[in-house]
Coordinates of N, CA and C and ligand atoms in Angstrom, one line a residue:
M1 N -12.5 -16.2 -21.0 CA -10.6 -16.1 -20.7 C -10.9 -15.0 -19.5
K2 N -9.6 -16.0 -18.9 CA -9.9 -15.5 -17.1 C -8.5 -15.1 -16.9
L3 N -8.9 -13.6 -16.3 CA -7.6 -13.2 -15.6 C -7.6 -12.7 -14.1
Y4 N -6.8 -12.8 -13.4 CA -7.0 -12.6 -11.9 C -5.9 -11.6 -11.8
V5 N -6.9 -10.6 -10.9 CA -5.6 -9.4 -10.8 C -5.5 -9.9 -8.9
I6 N -4.5 -10.0 -8.3 CA -4.1 -10.9 -6.9 C -3.4 -9.8 -6.5
G7 N -3.9 -9.5 -5.1 CA -3.3 -8.8 -4.0 C -2.6 -9.9 -3.1
I8 N -1.6 -10.1 -2.7 CA -1.4 -10.8 -2.3 C -0.4 -10.9 -0.4
G9 N -1.5 -9.5 0.0 CA -1.0 -9.0 1.3 C 0.5 -8.6 1.3
P10 N 0.7 -7.9 2.1 CA 2.2 -7.5 2.9 C 3.5 -8.3 2.7
G11 N 3.3 -9.4 2.8 CA 4.6 -10.0 2.9 C 4.7 -11.3 2.5
G12 N 5.3 -12.3 2.6 CA 5.2 -13.8 2.2 C 3.9 -14.1 2.2
E13 N 3.6 -15.8 1.4 CA 3.0 -16.7 1.7 C 1.8 -16.2 2.8
E14 N 2.5 -16.7 3.9 CA 1.4 -16.5 4.8 C 0.5 -15.2 5.5
Q15 N 1.0 -14.3 4.4 CA 0.1 -13.3 4.3 C -1.4 -13.2 3.6
M16 N -0.9 -14.3 3.0 CA -2.0 -14.2 1.8 C -3.5 -14.6 2.3
T17 N -4.5 -14.0 1.4 CA -6.1 -15.1 2.1 C -5.8 -16.0 0.9
L18 N -7.0 -17.1 1.6 CA -7.1 -18.2 1.1 C -7.6 -18.4 -0.5
R19 N -8.5 -17.3 -0.7 CA -8.7 -17.2 -1.9 C -7.5 -16.5 -2.9
A20 N -6.4 -15.8 -2.5 CA -6.0 -15.7 -3.3 C -4.9 -16.6 -4.0
V21 N -4.6 -17.7 -2.6 CA -3.7 -19.0 -2.9 C -4.5 -19.6 -3.8
R22 N -5.8 -20.0 -3.8 CA -6.5 -21.0 -4.5 C -6.5 -20.2 -6.2
A23 N -6.7 -18.3 -6.3 CA -6.9 -18.2 -7.3 C -5.5 -18.3 -8.0
L24 N -4.3 -17.9 -7.7 CA -2.9 -18.6 -8.5 C -2.4 -19.5 -8.3
E25 N -3.1 -20.9 -7.9 CA -3.0 -22.0 -8.4 C -3.7 -22.8 -9.6
K26 N -4.7 -21.8 -9.8 CA -5.6 -21.8 -11.0 C -4.8 -20.9 -12.7
C27 N -3.4 -20.3 -12.0 CA -2.6 -19.4 -12.9 C -1.8 -20.3 -13.7
D28 N -1.7 -20.0 -15.0 CA 0.0 -20.9 -15.5 C 0.8 -19.9 -15.9
C29 N 0.8 -18.3 -15.5 CA 1.0 -17.4 -15.9 C 0.8 -16.3 -15.1
V30 N 2.4 -15.4 -14.5 CA 2.1 -14.6 -13.3 C 3.0 -13.4 -13.6
A31 N 2.5 -12.3 -13.6 CA 2.9 -11.0 -13.8 C 3.2 -10.6 -12.1
G32 N 4.3 -9.6 -12.6 CA 4.4 -8.9 -11.5 C 5.5 -8.2 -11.3
Y33 N 5.9 -7.5 -10.4 CA 7.1 -6.8 -9.9 C 8.2 -8.2 -9.3
G34 N 9.6 -7.7 -9.5 CA 10.7 -9.2 -9.5 C 10.1 -9.4 -7.6
L35 N 10.4 -8.2 -7.0 CA 10.4 -8.6 -5.6 C 9.0 -9.0 -5.0
Y36 N 7.9 -9.1 -5.5 CA 6.8 -9.9 -4.9 C 6.8 -10.8 -5.1
L37 N 7.1 -11.3 -6.6 CA 7.0 -12.6 -7.0 C 8.0 -13.2 -6.0
D38 N 9.6 -12.6 -6.3 CA 10.1 -13.6 -4.7 C 9.7 -14.2 -3.6
L39 N 8.5 -13.4 -3.3 CA 8.1 -13.3 -2.0 C 7.4 -14.8 -1.7
I40 N 6.3 -14.8 -2.9 CA 5.7 -16.0 -2.7 C 6.3 -17.1 -3.8
E41 N 7.8 -17.2 -3.9 CA 8.7 -18.2 -4.5 C 7.8 -19.5 -4.5
P42 N 7.5 -19.8 -3.7 CA 7.4 -21.3 -3.3 C 5.9 -21.5 -3.9
L43 N 4.8 -20.7 -4.2 CA 3.8 -21.0 -5.4 C 3.5 -20.8 -6.6
L44 N 5.0 -20.2 -7.0 CA 5.2 -20.2 -8.1 C 6.0 -21.4 -9.2
A45 N 5.9 -22.5 -8.7 CA 7.0 -23.3 -9.6 C 6.1 -23.9 -10.7
G46 N 6.8 -24.0 -11.4 CA 5.9 -24.4 -13.0 C 5.3 -23.6 -13.6
K47 N 5.2 -22.2 -13.0 CA 4.4 -21.5 -13.6 C 5.5 -20.1 -14.6
E48 N 4.7 -20.0 -15.5 CA 6.0 -18.8 -16.8 C 5.6 -17.2 -15.7
R49 N 6.9 -17.1 -16.1 CA 6.7 -15.2 -15.6 C 7.0 -14.0 -16.5
I50 N 5.8 -12.9 -16.0 CA 6.6 -11.8 -16.6 C 6.6 -11.0 -15.6
Q51 N 8.4 -10.6 -15.9 CA 8.6 -10.1 -14.5 C 9.4 -8.6 -15.4
T52 N 8.8 -7.5 -14.7 CA 9.4 -6.4 -15.5 C 10.1 -5.7 -13.9
G53 N 10.6 -4.7 -14.3 CA 10.9 -4.0 -13.0 C 10.1 -3.1 -12.6
M54 N 10.6 -1.9 -11.6 CA 9.5 -1.2 -11.1 C 8.8 -0.6 -11.5
M55 N 9.1 0.7 -12.3 CA 8.3 1.4 -13.4 C 8.0 1.0 -14.3
R56 N 7.7 -0.2 -14.8 CA 7.5 -0.6 -16.1 C 5.8 -1.4 -15.9
E57 N 4.7 -0.9 -15.5 CA 3.9 -1.2 -14.8 C 2.7 -1.3 -16.1
V58 N 2.6 -0.5 -17.3 CA 2.4 -0.7 -18.2 C 2.4 -1.7 -19.2
E59 N 3.6 -1.8 -19.6 CA 4.6 -2.7 -20.2 C 4.2 -4.2 -19.3
R60 N 3.8 -4.3 -18.1 CA 3.6 -5.6 -17.4 C 2.1 -6.1 -17.5
C61 N 1.4 -4.6 -17.6 CA -0.1 -5.3 -17.6 C -0.4 -5.7 -19.1
T62 N 0.4 -4.7 -20.4 CA -0.3 -5.2 -21.6 C 0.4 -6.6 -22.0
A63 N 1.9 -7.3 -21.6 CA 2.2 -8.1 -21.7 C 0.8 -9.7 -20.5
A64 N 0.7 -8.9 -19.5 CA -0.4 -9.9 -19.3 C -1.7 -10.4 -19.8
R65 N -2.2 -8.7 -20.2 CA -3.3 -9.2 -21.4 C -2.8 -9.8 -22.1
D66 N -1.9 -9.8 -22.9 CA -1.5 -10.1 -24.2 C -1.8 -11.8 -23.8
A67 N -1.2 -12.3 -23.0 CA -1.0 -13.4 -22.6 C -2.0 -14.2 -22.3
A68 N -3.1 -13.7 -21.7 CA -4.3 -13.6 -21.8 C -5.2 -14.1 -22.5
L69 N -5.2 -13.2 -24.1 CA -5.3 -13.4 -25.0 C -5.2 -14.8 -25.6
E70 N -3.3 -14.3 -25.4 CA -3.3 -16.3 -26.4 C -4.0 -17.8 -25.4
G71 N -4.4 -16.8 -24.7 CA -5.4 -18.1 -23.7 C -4.8 -18.9 -22.5
R72 N -4.1 -17.9 -21.8 CA -3.4 -18.4 -20.7 C -3.7 -18.0 -19.8
T73 N -3.8 -18.9 -18.4 CA -5.0 -18.0 -17.2 C -3.8 -17.7 -16.7
V74 N -4.3 -16.4 -15.8 CA -3.1 -15.4 -15.9 C -3.1 -14.9 -14.6
A75 N -2.3 -14.6 -13.7 CA -2.2 -13.5 -12.9 C -1.8 -12.7 -12.5
V76 N -2.2 -11.4 -12.4 CA -1.2 -9.7 -12.3 C -1.2 -10.0 -10.5
I77 N 0.4 -10.0 -10.3 CA 0.5 -9.7 -8.5 C 0.4 -8.3 -8.3
S78 N -0.1 -8.2 -7.4 CA 0.4 -6.4 -6.6 C 0.8 -6.9 -5.0
S79 N 1.3 -5.5 -4.0 CA 1.7 -6.2 -3.2 C 0.1 -5.5 -2.2
G80 N 0.3 -6.3 -0.6 CA -1.2 -5.8 -0.2 C -1.9 -6.5 -1.0
D81 N -3.1 -5.1 -1.4 CA -4.6 -5.3 -2.1 C -4.5 -4.9 -3.5
A82 N -4.8 -5.3 -4.5 CA -4.2 -4.3 -5.9 C -4.9 -3.7 -6.4
G83 N -5.9 -2.8 -5.7 CA -6.7 -2.0 -6.0 C -6.2 -0.8 -4.9
V84 N -5.3 -0.7 -4.1 CA -4.9 -0.1 -3.8 C -3.8 0.3 -3.9
Y85 N -3.2 1.5 -4.5 CA -2.0 1.7 -5.4 C -1.5 0.5 -6.1
G86 N -2.4 -0.1 -6.7 CA -1.9 -1.5 -7.2 C -2.2 -1.7 -8.7
M87 N -2.5 -2.4 -9.1 CA -2.3 -3.0 -10.6 C -3.9 -3.0 -11.0
A88 N -4.6 -3.2 -10.4 CA -6.3 -3.0 -10.7 C -7.1 -2.7 -11.8
G89 N -6.5 -1.4 -11.4 CA -7.4 -0.5 -12.1 C -6.8 0.1 -13.7
L90 N -5.6 -0.3 -13.1 CA -4.4 -0.5 -14.7 C -5.2 -1.2 -15.7
M91 N -5.3 -2.2 -15.2 CA -5.2 -3.9 -15.8 C -6.8 -3.6 -16.6
F92 N -8.0 -2.8 -15.7 CA -9.0 -2.7 -16.3 C -8.9 -1.7 -17.3
E93 N -8.0 -0.5 -17.7 CA -8.2 0.6 -18.7 C -7.2 -0.2 -20.1
V94 N -6.2 -1.2 -19.4 CA -5.6 -1.6 -20.6 C -6.2 -2.8 -21.1
C95 N -7.0 -3.4 -20.4 CA -8.2 -4.5 -21.4 C -9.6 -4.1 -22.0
A96 N -9.7 -2.4 -21.7 CA -11.0 -1.7 -21.7 C -11.6 -2.1 -23.6
G97 N -10.8 -2.4 -24.4 CA -10.9 -3.0 -25.6 C -11.2 -4.2 -25.9
H98 N -10.9 -5.4 -24.7 CA -11.2 -6.9 -24.5 C -12.0 -7.4 -23.8
P99 N -13.4 -7.0 -24.2 CA -14.9 -7.7 -23.1 C -14.9 -9.3 -22.8
E100 N -13.6 -10.1 -24.1 CA -13.9 -11.0 -23.8 C -12.7 -12.0 -22.7
I101 N -12.0 -10.8 -22.3 CA -11.4 -11.2 -21.2 C -11.9 -10.9 -19.6
D102 N -12.0 -11.9 -18.7 CA -13.0 -11.5 -17.5 C -12.1 -11.2 -16.6
I103 N -12.1 -10.0 -15.7 CA -10.7 -9.9 -14.5 C -11.9 -10.0 -14.1
E104 N -10.8 -11.0 -12.8 CA -11.4 -11.3 -11.1 C -10.4 -10.5 -10.1
V105 N -10.9 -9.5 -9.4 CA -9.9 -9.1 -8.8 C -10.2 -9.7 -7.3
V106 N -8.8 -10.1 -7.1 CA -9.1 -11.0 -5.6 C -8.5 -10.0 -4.4
P107 N -8.8 -9.8 -3.6 CA -8.5 -8.4 -2.7 C -7.3 -9.6 -1.7
G108 N -6.7 -8.0 -1.5 CA -5.2 -8.3 -0.9 C -5.5 -7.7 1.2
V109 N -4.5 -7.9 1.9 CA -4.5 -7.0 3.1 C -3.5 -6.1 2.7
T110 N -4.1 -4.9 2.5 CA -3.1 -3.8 2.5 C -2.3 -3.5 3.8
A111 N -1.5 -2.3 3.5 CA -0.4 -2.0 4.5 C -1.2 -1.3 5.7
A112 N -2.4 -0.4 5.0 CA -2.7 0.1 6.2 C -3.0 -1.1 7.3
C113 N -3.9 -1.7 6.9 CA -4.6 -2.8 7.9 C -3.0 -3.9 8.2
A114 N -3.0 -4.3 7.5 CA -1.8 -4.9 8.7 C -0.4 -4.3 9.3
G115 N 0.0 -2.8 8.8 CA 0.5 -2.0 9.5 C 0.0 -1.8 11.0
G116 N -1.5 -1.1 10.5 CA -1.9 -0.8 11.6 C -2.3 -2.4 13.0
A117 N -2.6 -3.0 12.6 CA -2.6 -4.0 13.3 C -0.7 -4.4 14.1
V118 N 0.0 -4.0 13.5 CA 1.2 -4.4 14.3 C 1.3 -2.9 15.1
L119 N 0.8 -1.6 14.7 CA 0.9 -1.0 15.9 C -0.1 -0.9 17.0
G120 N -1.2 -1.4 16.6 CA -2.0 -1.7 17.9 C -3.5 -1.6 16.8
S121 N -4.2 -0.5 16.8 CA -5.6 -0.3 16.5 C -5.7 1.3 16.4
P122 N -4.8 1.7 15.1 CA -4.6 3.4 15.0 C -5.6 3.6 13.8
L123 N -6.2 2.6 13.2 CA -7.5 3.4 12.4 C -8.6 2.5 12.9
T124 N -9.2 2.7 14.0 CA -10.2 2.3 14.4 C -11.5 3.2 13.8
C125 N -11.6 4.2 13.6 CA -12.7 4.9 13.3 C -12.2 5.6 11.5
D126 N -12.4 6.8 11.7 CA -12.6 7.5 10.1 C -11.2 7.5 9.8
F127 N -10.8 7.3 8.3 CA -9.2 7.3 8.2 C -8.9 7.6 6.5
A128 N -8.0 8.4 6.5 CA -8.2 8.4 5.1 C -6.4 7.7 4.5
A129 N -6.1 7.3 3.0 CA -4.8 6.8 2.9 C -4.6 7.7 1.9
I130 N -3.1 8.1 1.8 CA -2.4 8.8 1.3 C -1.2 8.6 0.6
S131 N -0.7 8.7 -0.3 CA 0.1 8.3 -0.9 C 1.0 9.7 -1.4
L132 N 2.4 9.4 -0.7 CA 2.9 10.8 -1.0 C 3.8 10.7 -2.5
S133 N 3.8 9.9 -3.0 CA 4.0 9.7 -4.3 C 3.5 11.1 -5.6
D134 N 4.5 11.6 -6.0 CA 4.0 12.1 -7.2 C 4.1 12.1 -8.4
L135 N 4.9 10.8 -8.6 CA 5.1 10.3 -10.1 C 3.6 10.7 -10.5
L136 N 2.5 10.3 -10.2 CA 1.1 10.1 -11.1 C 0.1 11.6 -10.4
T137 N 0.3 11.9 -9.3 CA -0.6 12.7 -8.8 C 0.4 14.4 -8.5
P138 N 0.0 15.1 -8.9 CA 0.5 16.8 -8.7 C 0.5 16.8 -6.9
W139 N 2.2 17.1 -7.1 CA 2.2 17.6 -5.4 C 1.3 18.4 -4.9
E140 N 1.1 19.4 -5.5 CA -0.2 20.2 -5.2 C -1.5 19.7 -4.0
T141 N -2.0 18.6 -5.4 CA -3.0 18.1 -5.1 C -2.7 17.1 -3.6
I142 N -1.4 16.4 -3.5 CA -1.0 15.3 -2.7 C -1.2 16.0 -0.9
E143 N -0.9 17.7 -1.4 CA -1.0 18.9 0.1 C -2.5 19.1 0.3
K144 N -2.9 19.2 -1.0 CA -4.3 19.7 -0.7 C -5.2 18.2 0.4
R145 N -4.6 17.5 -0.1 CA -5.6 15.9 0.7 C -4.9 16.1 2.1
V146 N -3.9 15.9 2.0 CA -3.4 16.1 3.6 C -3.7 17.1 4.1
R147 N -3.8 18.0 3.6 CA -4.5 19.4 4.7 C -6.0 18.9 4.8
C148 N -6.9 18.9 4.0 CA -8.2 18.2 4.4 C -8.2 17.2 5.3
A149 N -7.4 15.8 5.1 CA -7.9 14.8 5.6 C -7.6 15.7 7.5
A150 N -6.5 16.3 8.0 CA -5.9 17.2 9.0 C -7.2 17.8 9.4
E151 N -7.6 18.7 8.4 CA -8.8 19.3 9.0 C -10.2 18.4 9.8
G152 N -10.3 17.7 8.9 CA -11.4 16.0 9.1 C -11.0 15.8 10.5
D153 N -10.0 15.6 10.3 CA -9.6 15.1 12.1 C -9.4 13.6 11.8
L154 N -9.0 13.5 10.6 CA -8.8 11.9 10.1 C -7.6 11.1 10.3
C155 N -7.4 10.2 10.9 CA -6.1 9.6 11.2 C -6.0 9.0 9.7
I156 N -4.8 9.2 9.5 CA -4.0 9.2 8.2 C -3.1 7.7 8.0
A157 N -2.9 7.2 6.5 CA -1.9 5.9 6.6 C -1.4 6.6 5.4
L158 N -0.1 6.9 5.4 CA 0.6 7.4 4.4 C 1.3 6.2 3.9
Y159 N 1.0 6.3 2.3 CA 1.8 4.8 1.8 C 3.1 6.0 1.1
N160 N 4.0 5.4 0.5 CA 5.1 5.9 -0.3 C 5.4 7.1 0.6
P161 N 6.2 7.2 1.6 CA 6.4 8.0 2.3 C 8.0 8.9 2.2
A162 N 8.6 8.0 1.0 CA 10.0 8.7 0.7 C 10.1 7.9 -0.6
S163 N 11.2 7.8 -1.4 CA 11.4 7.1 -2.2 C 13.4 7.8 -2.7
K164 N 14.3 7.1 -3.0 CA 15.3 7.5 -3.4 C 15.4 8.9 -4.0
R165 N 14.5 9.4 -4.4 CA 14.5 10.9 -5.3 C 13.8 12.0 -4.5
R166 N 12.8 11.3 -3.8 CA 12.4 12.0 -2.7 C 12.2 12.1 -1.6
T167 N 12.9 12.7 -1.2 CA 13.3 12.5 0.8 C 12.7 13.4 1.4
D168 N 12.2 14.5 0.9 CA 11.8 15.5 1.9 C 10.0 15.8 2.0
H169 N 9.5 14.6 1.3 CA 8.0 14.5 1.2 C 7.5 14.3 2.6
L170 N 8.3 13.6 3.5 CA 7.4 13.4 4.8 C 7.3 14.8 5.9
Q171 N 8.7 15.3 5.4 CA 9.0 16.6 6.1 C 7.9 17.7 5.8
R172 N 7.4 17.7 4.3 CA 7.0 19.0 4.0 C 5.1 18.8 4.6
V173 N 4.9 17.3 4.3 CA 3.4 17.2 4.8 C 3.6 17.3 6.3
C174 N 4.5 16.9 7.2 CA 4.6 17.2 8.5 C 4.4 18.5 8.8
D175 N 4.6 19.7 8.0 CA 4.5 20.9 8.4 C 3.1 21.2 8.2
I176 N 2.6 20.8 6.7 CA 1.1 20.9 6.7 C 0.1 20.6 7.7
L177 N 0.6 19.5 8.1 CA -0.3 18.8 9.6 C 0.0 19.4 10.9
L178 N 1.3 19.9 10.5 CA 1.0 20.8 12.4 C 0.4 21.7 12.4
D179 N 0.6 22.8 10.8 CA -0.6 23.9 10.8 C -1.9 23.6 11.8
V180 N -2.5 22.4 11.7 CA -3.8 22.0 12.0 C -3.9 21.1 13.5
Q181 N -3.0 20.0 13.6 CA -2.8 19.0 14.4 C -2.1 20.0 15.6
P182 N -2.4 19.2 16.5 CA -0.9 19.4 17.7 C 0.5 18.5 17.8
P183 N 1.4 19.1 18.2 CA 2.5 18.7 17.8 C 2.9 16.9 18.7
E184 N 2.5 17.5 19.5 CA 1.8 16.0 20.6 C 1.3 14.6 19.6
T185 N 0.9 14.9 18.8 CA 0.0 14.1 18.1 C 0.2 12.3 17.8
V186 N 0.1 11.3 18.0 CA 0.5 10.1 18.3 C 0.6 9.6 16.9
C187 N 2.0 9.0 16.7 CA 2.4 9.1 15.3 C 3.1 7.6 15.2
G188 N 3.1 6.7 14.0 CA 3.6 5.3 14.5 C 4.1 5.3 12.6
L189 N 5.4 4.3 12.5 CA 5.8 4.1 11.8 C 6.0 2.7 11.6
V190 N 5.9 2.0 10.2 CA 6.2 0.2 10.7 C 6.6 0.1 8.9
R191 N 8.0 -0.9 9.6 CA 9.3 -1.1 8.4 C 8.9 -2.5 8.0
N192 N 8.8 -2.8 6.6 CA 8.4 -4.4 6.2 C 7.6 -5.2 7.2
I193 N 6.7 -4.3 7.2 CA 5.8 -5.4 7.3 C 5.3 -6.9 6.7
G194 N 5.2 -7.3 7.9 CA 5.0 -9.0 7.7 C 6.6 -9.4 6.6
R195 N 7.3 -9.2 6.5 CA 8.3 -9.5 6.2 C 9.6 -9.6 7.1
E196 N 11.0 -9.9 6.9 CA 12.1 -10.2 7.7 C 12.4 -9.0 7.8
G197 N 12.6 -8.5 9.1 CA 12.8 -7.3 9.8 C 11.8 -5.9 10.1
E198 N 10.4 -6.6 10.4 CA 9.3 -5.8 10.6 C 9.7 -5.2 11.5
R199 N 9.3 -4.3 11.6 CA 9.9 -2.8 13.0 C 8.9 -2.0 13.2
F200 N 8.3 -1.7 14.2 CA 7.8 -0.7 14.8 C 8.0 0.3 15.4
T201 N 7.4 2.0 15.3 CA 8.3 3.1 16.1 C 7.3 4.4 16.4
L202 N 6.9 4.1 17.4 CA 6.2 5.1 18.2 C 6.5 6.4 18.4
T203 N 5.7 7.5 17.6 CA 6.5 8.7 18.1 C 5.4 9.8 17.9
T204 N 6.2 11.4 17.9 CA 4.6 12.1 17.8 C 4.8 13.0 16.6
L205 N 4.0 13.7 16.3 CA 4.1 14.6 15.2 C 5.2 15.3 14.9
A206 N 5.6 16.1 15.8 CA 6.4 17.0 16.2 C 8.0 16.2 15.8
Q207 N 8.1 15.0 16.7 CA 9.2 14.1 15.8 C 9.2 13.4 14.7
L208 N 7.9 13.5 14.2 CA 7.7 12.4 12.7 C 8.9 13.1 11.4
R209 N 8.1 14.8 11.7 CA 9.1 15.6 10.8 C 10.6 15.5 10.5
D210 N 11.1 14.9 11.6 CA 12.8 14.5 11.4 C 13.1 13.3 10.8
T211 N 11.9 12.4 11.5 CA 12.5 10.9 11.3 C 12.9 10.3 9.8
P212 N 13.8 10.0 9.6 CA 14.0 9.2 8.6 C 12.7 7.9 7.8
V213 N 12.6 8.3 6.5 CA 11.8 7.0 6.0 C 12.3 6.6 5.2
D214 N 11.7 5.1 4.4 CA 11.6 4.8 3.0 C 11.0 4.5 2.8
M215 N 10.8 3.9 1.2 CA 9.6 3.2 0.7 C 9.2 2.0 1.5
L216 N 9.7 1.2 2.5 CA 9.7 0.1 2.5 C 8.5 0.2 4.2
T217 N 8.0 1.9 4.4 CA 8.0 2.1 5.4 C 6.2 2.6 5.2
T218 N 5.4 2.1 5.6 CA 4.1 3.2 6.2 C 3.8 4.0 7.5
V219 N 3.5 4.9 7.2 CA 3.7 5.9 8.3 C 1.8 6.3 8.6
F220 N 1.5 6.6 10.5 CA 0.4 6.3 10.7 C 0.2 7.9 11.2
V221 N -0.6 8.5 10.7 CA -1.1 9.8 11.8 C -2.0 9.9 12.7
G222 N -2.0 9.8 13.3 CA -3.2 10.1 14.3 C -4.0 10.9 14.1
N223 N -5.5 10.9 15.2 CA -6.2 11.8 15.2 C -6.5 12.2 16.5
R224 N -7.4 13.4 16.9 CA -6.8 14.5 18.3 C -7.2 12.9 19.5
S225 N -7.8 12.0 19.3 CA -8.3 10.7 19.8 C -7.2 9.8 20.1
T226 N -6.4 9.7 19.4 CA -5.2 8.7 19.7 C -4.6 8.7 20.6
K227 N -3.8 7.2 21.3 CA -2.8 7.4 22.3 C -2.3 6.3 22.4
V228 N -1.5 6.2 23.1 CA -0.5 4.9 23.4 C -1.2 4.9 24.2
I229 N -1.6 3.1 24.7 CA -2.0 2.5 25.6 C -0.8 1.0 25.8
G230 N -0.3 0.9 26.5 CA 0.5 -0.6 26.6 C 1.7 -0.5 25.8
G231 N 2.4 1.3 25.3 CA 3.1 0.6 24.3 C 2.5 0.4 22.5
R232 N 1.3 0.8 22.2 CA 0.7 0.3 21.3 C 0.2 1.8 20.7
M233 N -0.2 2.2 19.4 CA -0.8 3.2 19.4 C -2.7 2.5 18.7
V234 N -3.4 3.5 19.5 CA -4.7 2.9 19.7 C -5.7 4.6 19.8
T235 N -6.1 4.3 18.7 CA -7.3 5.1 18.5 C -9.0 4.4 18.8
P236 N -9.2 5.3 20.1 CA -10.4 4.6 20.8 C -11.6 4.7 20.0
R237 N -12.4 3.9 20.1 CA -13.8 3.8 19.3 C -14.7 4.4 19.7
G238 N -14.4 5.0 20.7 CA -15.2 5.9 22.3 C -16.2 4.8 22.5
Y239 N -16.7 4.0 22.7 CA -17.4 3.7 23.8 C -16.8 4.1 25.6
R240 N -17.9 4.7 25.8 CA -18.4 5.1 26.9 C -17.7 4.1 28.4
G241 N -17.3 4.3 29.5 CA -17.1 3.4 30.2 C -15.8 2.5 30.3
V242 N -15.1 3.0 29.7 CA -13.7 2.4 29.7 C -12.5 2.9 30.1
Ligands
LIG301 N1 -0.8 -2.1 -2.9 C1 0.3 -2.0 -1.8 C2 0.5 -0.5 -1.9 C3 1.8 -0.4 -2.9 S1 2.1 1.4 -2.5 C4 -0.8 -2.4 -0.5 O1 -2.0 -2.2 -0.8 O2 -0.2 -2.6 0.3 C5 4.0 1.1 -2.2 C6 4.2 1.5 -0.7 O3 2.8 0.6 0.4 C7 5.6 1.5 0.2 O4 6.0 2.5 0.1 C8 4.8 1.3 1.6 O5 3.9 2.7 2.1 C9 3.5 1.0 1.7 N2 3.6 -0.6 1.8 C10 3.9 -1.9 0.9 N3 4.1 -2.9 1.8 C11 4.9 -2.8 2.4 C12 4.9 -3.6 3.7 N4 5.2 -5.2 3.5 N5 5.6 -3.1 4.9 C13 5.9 -1.7 5.0 N6 5.1 -0.9 4.3 C14 4.5 -1.0 2.8

């Protein structure tokens, strides 16, 4: 029995890897959040859908597992990469008692990579990815991770920088970063990566604090070497002589 967990990349069909497209072709049943299924609509013709809302992940994964147990070839879809704040881990947990299900995780282009490419090359060297959602992680843990990343002078990709319920998380995180990093640290924001309305903004850490963000945005915080070159955000690799 086969179950694919597929990262579809940040946007529509053209952001998918060929492997993801091929895996999806083999499936007759697809589970995912409605918005993501809509993004790849042309590839889903004739396939059964298991569609649930944003916060119904466990329900969705359980339904996908049950469809696989009934003999269907199922794809569970995540945006970006399924292993980065996606469905892959949960799928393994939900299928723990069913060794007969062979889970294949198909990697996708995560927002840090896709958004990094839009900005230029902000994550050239060591970096951290940190989600500011405290739905599944205590806020104190998030604050600690942010502080440690800043102390390590890591570039940071901030996922889930805000939601309708949490509007001040980015501000609180910037205050922690500003304890450690200079206010002129180069930062970038990318909204709707790979989708209609894609837009990027360059800013500084001091200004980022008061920049409104939403859940369709990924925020990039540079390290002490990050610069703006030709209007793009670049963390130099460190080659001499350039
Ligand atoms: N599995 C996804 C991440 C899901 S968490 C991945 O690997 O990319 C959801 C967060 O990811 C969003 O709040 C946003 O910060 C980021 N994100 C995902 N897709 C995005 C896109 N197309 N444009 C901008 N940010 C995106």
